[in-house]
Amino acid sequence: MVLFTRLLPITAGLICSAAAAIQETARVVPGAYIVELADDHDVTAFYNNLGSSKVHVKQRMKLEYSLFKGTSFQLNNLTTAETTAEQIANLSMVKRMWPVRVYSVPKDEVVWKGSDKNIADAALRRRRAPNGNDTFSPHVMTQVNQLRAEGVTGEGIRIAVIDTGVDYDHPALGGCFGDGCLVSYGTDLVGDNYTGFNTPVPDDDPDDQCEGHGSHVAGIIAAQTNGFGFTGAAPGVTLGAYRVFGCGGSAGNDVLIAAYNQAYDDGSDIITASIGGASGWSEDPWAVAVQRIVEAGVPCTVSAGNDGEAGIFYASTAANGKRVTAIASVDNTESPLFLLNGTYSTANSPSADSFGWTPGAPDNWGNVSLPLWAVNYDTTDPANGCDPYPADTPNLSGYIVLIRRGTCTFVQKATNAAAFGAKRILFYNNIAGVISISAPVDGILGVGTVTAEQGAEWISLLSTNTTVIVNIIDPDSAPTYLDSETNTLTGGFLSDYTSWGPTWEVDVKPQLAAPGGNILSTYPLELGGYAVLSGTSMACPLAAAVFALIGEVRGSLDPAELENLLSATSNPNLFNDGTATYPFLAPVAQQGSGLIQAYDAAYSTTLLSVSSLSFNDTDHFAGTLNFTIDNLGSEDVTYSLANVVAATAYTLDPNSIFPSLFPNELVPTAGADLAFSSDKVTVPADSSAIITVTVSPPAGLAASRLPVYSGYITLNSTSGESLSLPYLGVVGSLHNATVLDTAGTYLSQSSDPALNPVPANTTFTLPATNGSDANTTYPAVVIDLALGSRLVRADVIPQSANSSSPKEVLGVQTLGNIFGFPQTYVPRGQAGSSWDGRLADGSLVPAGTYSILVRALKLFGDETKEDEFEAAETVVFGIKYS
Ligand SMILES: *[C@@H]1O[C@H](CO)[C@@H](O)[C@H](O)[C@H]1NC(C)=O
Ligand SMILES: *[C@@H]1O[C@H](CO)[C@@H](O)[C@H](O)[C@H]1NC(C)=O
Ligand SMILES: *[C@@H]1O[C@H](CO)[C@@H](O)[C@H](O)[C@H]1NC(C)=O
Ligand SMILES: *[C@@H]1O[C@H](CO)[C@@H](O)[C@H](O)[C@H]1NC(C)=O
Ligand SMILES: *[C@@H]1O[C@H](CO)[C@@H](O)[C@H](O)[C@H]1NC(C)=O
Ligand SMILES: *[C@@H]1O[C@H](CO)[C@@H](O)[C@H](O)[C@H]1NC(C)=O
Ligand SMILES: *[C@@H]1O[C@H](CO)[C@@H](O)[C@H](O)[C@H]1NC(C)=O
Ligand SMILES: *[C@@H]1O[C@H](CO)[C@@H](O)[C@H](O)[C@H]1NC(C)=O
Ligand SMILES: *[C@@H]1O[C@H](CO)[C@@H](O)[C@H](O)[C@H]1NC(C)=O
Ligand SMILES: *[C@@H]1O[C@H](CO)[C@@H](O)[C@H](O)[C@H]1NC(C)=O
């Protein structure tokens, strides 16, 4: 959730609304651009040209690579930025130009972090694999263990990790950097002080200084044997570490484009990035840059995104690039638990029983023995402790308050307890496992979490008026032990946070799924050395490692071949919404091909020519598609084809222009019919056959709600293989769907963090000098896109005669776009942009009265036609200058 604190002129920020997107979209850096130069021009010539035209810029990144020649720069004079930018874009040596956008470090859930120092050895020994058998559950789930049993480790394959750097000092990450080390190459493209907005200061040391994300990702790929008894999936590979985040900041897409291209030029065989931001547009520059690298023969895996909550059609960039392999997340079947050992006793059972718990923040527990107290004894209470406690609640300072997780925030729950003097709180979980939570609330000294089972046991004792005394040793000195719990609720199913495709142009996204929920891996030594994290960030590196394993077995690292093999051999799974499993397959828009199966892919003797099929929407209906079956084996094989439908997902809520939040309404019984050129085909050894597929989309659905149907073409072979090819399509017209929420598009003001509408005829007094001023209240235009739009204009419409002469643009008399507009390839969601009176060409509008006409291009719309835009006009407001 992004808090909209203060609107700054120029910068577009984002707010959340019930129907709007969850994640902050990539912000644009004012006056910063990426240019790609035409083939026979170089960066020096480009800057010389600017210099001779007296355009003053500061270079951000040199982008001189074999697949991308250009640079990114910051214009010194923001006042004239848009005009200057337009001039630069028109230079013959400039092939393409894009604004710089920044992306945050992914918000993956930190389930646990800590060290292996106080680990009870007995507990560990259980987990150590006998005879080198790989029993690490993410590997068992994906058949990595079967390849490892044959000695396949990805030996010699170079995988580049684009992330926060890697803590290569970690013994499980090789302990050194450079030739002969596990992390043998890479660089720091940005330096510690880089925020995404300032100029990067590169150095050649890609150490993971301050984040941890990249060290976790690297361990999933290639961790060496360690005290916890696990390894990465491909411990024989060589890693390249490309650091693109400073300490606590974001990364610009120029840096990301540079990192990908540098990794390519350094000879990486596979490149992986667990980074992204809401988009849905394969035309995004970063996605285009990654696509180009895939087309040059290097597989690129990118995490699908952690915005499952936003529902269908919320693909993230660069995962949404064409040919880029987007990786969805599945929950681990085993939840690793790192617990502190506590004890408790009752009058009936005076000898202490032990229990496990995990501390949160704050964690100043001290050594205490206190009775438990709970506000009620209902272990199914969905919103336990969310309301203020009853007036007759005792003083809670001498108790440990026991509260069930759920509905409201931990801070809310802790605040209600603190109101009656509580100092210590144990939360019991409402799902499997325990998590480390944060509830910084005045008066609270310590918080922690126990399992749902432990909570239920205590509540049942309390409900019979039994006093339960809990003894806690302060987390600083309490013994830790490692346990694991089988995740019976969501293990093996798609993680509820995994982002859903497809793109706005109906490209199938995601491609593949891998375990990402509750994954144990390495962490910087400074932060304890090990951690359990959850996110598509954790699924993506496992997929990258599997590409290496399969590449080693097959002797090929061709991106399409590996993706197609993995897609065909994956296991699609049933739909699970985080609380229950349903008897139908999860939509392809959520799971892609399903959970990857490394062994089957490595040894498959059948190769399909595609990894998925998109039948597009009704307007662009691609009713007949084909694919090729390649029989690579030495015997003739007969394949039987069938169609297995997955649930159809409605995009829009009934009678609404907005996509539903997770989970979208699913119609399990409505599926497409497929007709194949033949239902059974015999393909001779070492030859191929083309299969033509004709689709009849499901009937009886409300086309105006944009149902997305999907399923799998199954191919069972006489050689014993069973393959599946995902497909999807949309019933209805994306072009006819409403993209602009006119009610959510209005005028507000920069001083209002809640962005309430302002009344008509409000006059804003702005400074006549350029540059933003925090003390000025600027008009702010709030734009709510129900669906994505390729082009959004914000035209200034004069409402009184003034010295400027408007021009007609798309049928409207306008002074032009406000500064920062038009915006291209915009994701769905609500965003506010404040306006300091400047037009896109940098000039200030004269004092006067105006409205702003927001126009968003329809999906698949023609930007040259007025009626292809949807419009909403703000109230009239006045501009004066002080
Ligand atoms: C920026 O350009 C404008 C218009 O040419 C000019 O008035 C202003 O002085 C410039 N600002 C700076 C800091 O150079
Ligand atoms: C490896 O461990 C798995 C899971 O415990 C077991 O099913 C399998 O038989 C073991 N394989 C070998 C070769 O020990
Ligand atoms: C980073 O910023 C701090 C504080 O502004 C400064 O002291 C330090 O020198 C900077 N480090 C680098 C490498 O530029
Ligand atoms: C936890 O502490 C109790 C009591 O000291 C002890 O009996 C038990 O073995 C400990 N459990 C673990 C897993 O360390
Ligand atoms: C627990 O104590 C309360 C108040 O003393 C009493 O009303 C209630 O019946 C008792 N419950 C049980 C299960 O003994
Ligand atoms: C759907 O059709 C449109 C219009 O022809 C096209 O631009 C788009 O790429 C198509 N989508 C796919 C996945 O082929
Ligand atoms: C298969 O599809 C391709 C591309 O869509 C098309 O060019 C080709 O003619 C089709 N082949 C057959 C046999 O239908
Ligand atoms: C293919 O095999 C699977 C699993 O054995 C089975 O469920 C399915 O019905 C088979 N499909 C065909 C077309 O034979
Ligand atoms: C889209 O709208 C146009 C104009 O109203 C209509 O003719 C067309 O049938 C619609 N398309 C779909 C697929 O509903
Ligand atoms: C705003 O001003 C115009 C012109 O003076 C007037 O017609 C209109 O009623 C005013 N609107 C409001 C809401 O005060």
PDB file of C-alpha atoms in Angstrom, residues 747-751 756-766 777-780 799 835 848-851 874-880:
ATOM      1  CA  LEU A 747      -9.542  18.310  -9.571  1.00  0.00           C
ATOM      2  CA  SER A 748      -7.947  18.232  -6.129  1.00  0.00           C
ATOM      3  CA  GLN A 749      -5.138  20.140  -4.486  1.00  0.00           C
ATOM      4  CA  SER A 750      -1.582  19.254  -3.536  1.00  0.00           C
ATOM      5  CA  SER A 751      -2.079  20.174   0.133  1.00  0.00           C
ATOM      6  CA  ASN A 756     -10.611  15.197  -2.028  1.00  0.00           C
ATOM      7  CA  PRO A 757     -12.220  17.091  -4.879  1.00  0.00           C
ATOM      8  CA  VAL A 758     -12.114  20.900  -4.677  1.00  0.00           C
ATOM      9  CA  PRO A 759     -15.238  22.985  -5.403  1.00  0.00           C
ATOM     10  CA  ALA A 760     -15.630  24.757  -8.735  1.00  0.00           C
ATOM     11  CA  ASN A 761     -14.133  28.229  -9.074  1.00  0.00           C
ATOM     12  CA  THR A 762     -11.308  27.615  -6.579  1.00  0.00           C
ATOM     13  CA  THR A 763      -8.457  29.971  -7.345  1.00  0.00           C
ATOM     14  CA  PHE A 764      -4.860  28.850  -6.887  1.00  0.00           C
ATOM     15  CA  THR A 765      -2.127  31.414  -6.382  1.00  0.00           C
ATOM     16  CA  LEU A 766       1.102  30.037  -7.784  1.00  0.00           C
ATOM     17  CA  THR A 777      -1.056  24.685  -2.768  1.00  0.00           C
ATOM     18  CA  TYR A 778      -1.107  23.554  -6.384  1.00  0.00           C
ATOM     19  CA  PRO A 779      -4.064  22.261  -8.339  1.00  0.00           C
ATOM     20  CA  ALA A 780      -3.793  18.491  -8.720  1.00  0.00           C
ATOM     21  CA  GLN A 799     -12.437  29.177 -19.823  1.00  0.00           C
ATOM     22  CA  TRP A 835       0.268  21.130 -11.676  1.00  0.00           C
ATOM     23  CA  GLY A 848      -7.031  33.027 -15.987  1.00  0.00           C
ATOM     24  CA  THR A 849      -9.676  30.374 -15.545  1.00  0.00           C
ATOM     25  CA  TYR A 850      -9.217  26.874 -16.856  1.00  0.00           C
ATOM     26  CA  SER A 851     -10.382  23.328 -16.719  1.00  0.00           C
ATOM     27  CA  THR A 874     -12.437  18.870 -14.179  1.00  0.00           C
ATOM     28  CA  VAL A 875     -14.350  21.760 -12.655  1.00  0.00           C
ATOM     29  CA  VAL A 876     -13.288  25.262 -13.660  1.00  0.00           C
ATOM     30  CA  PHE A 877     -10.558  26.771 -11.520  1.00  0.00           C
ATOM     31  CA  GLY A 878      -8.544  29.974 -11.477  1.00  0.00           C
ATOM     32  CA  ILE A 879      -4.783  30.502 -11.720  1.00  0.00           C
ATOM     33  CA  LYS A 880      -3.105  33.650 -10.371  1.00  0.00           C
TER      34      LYS A 880
END
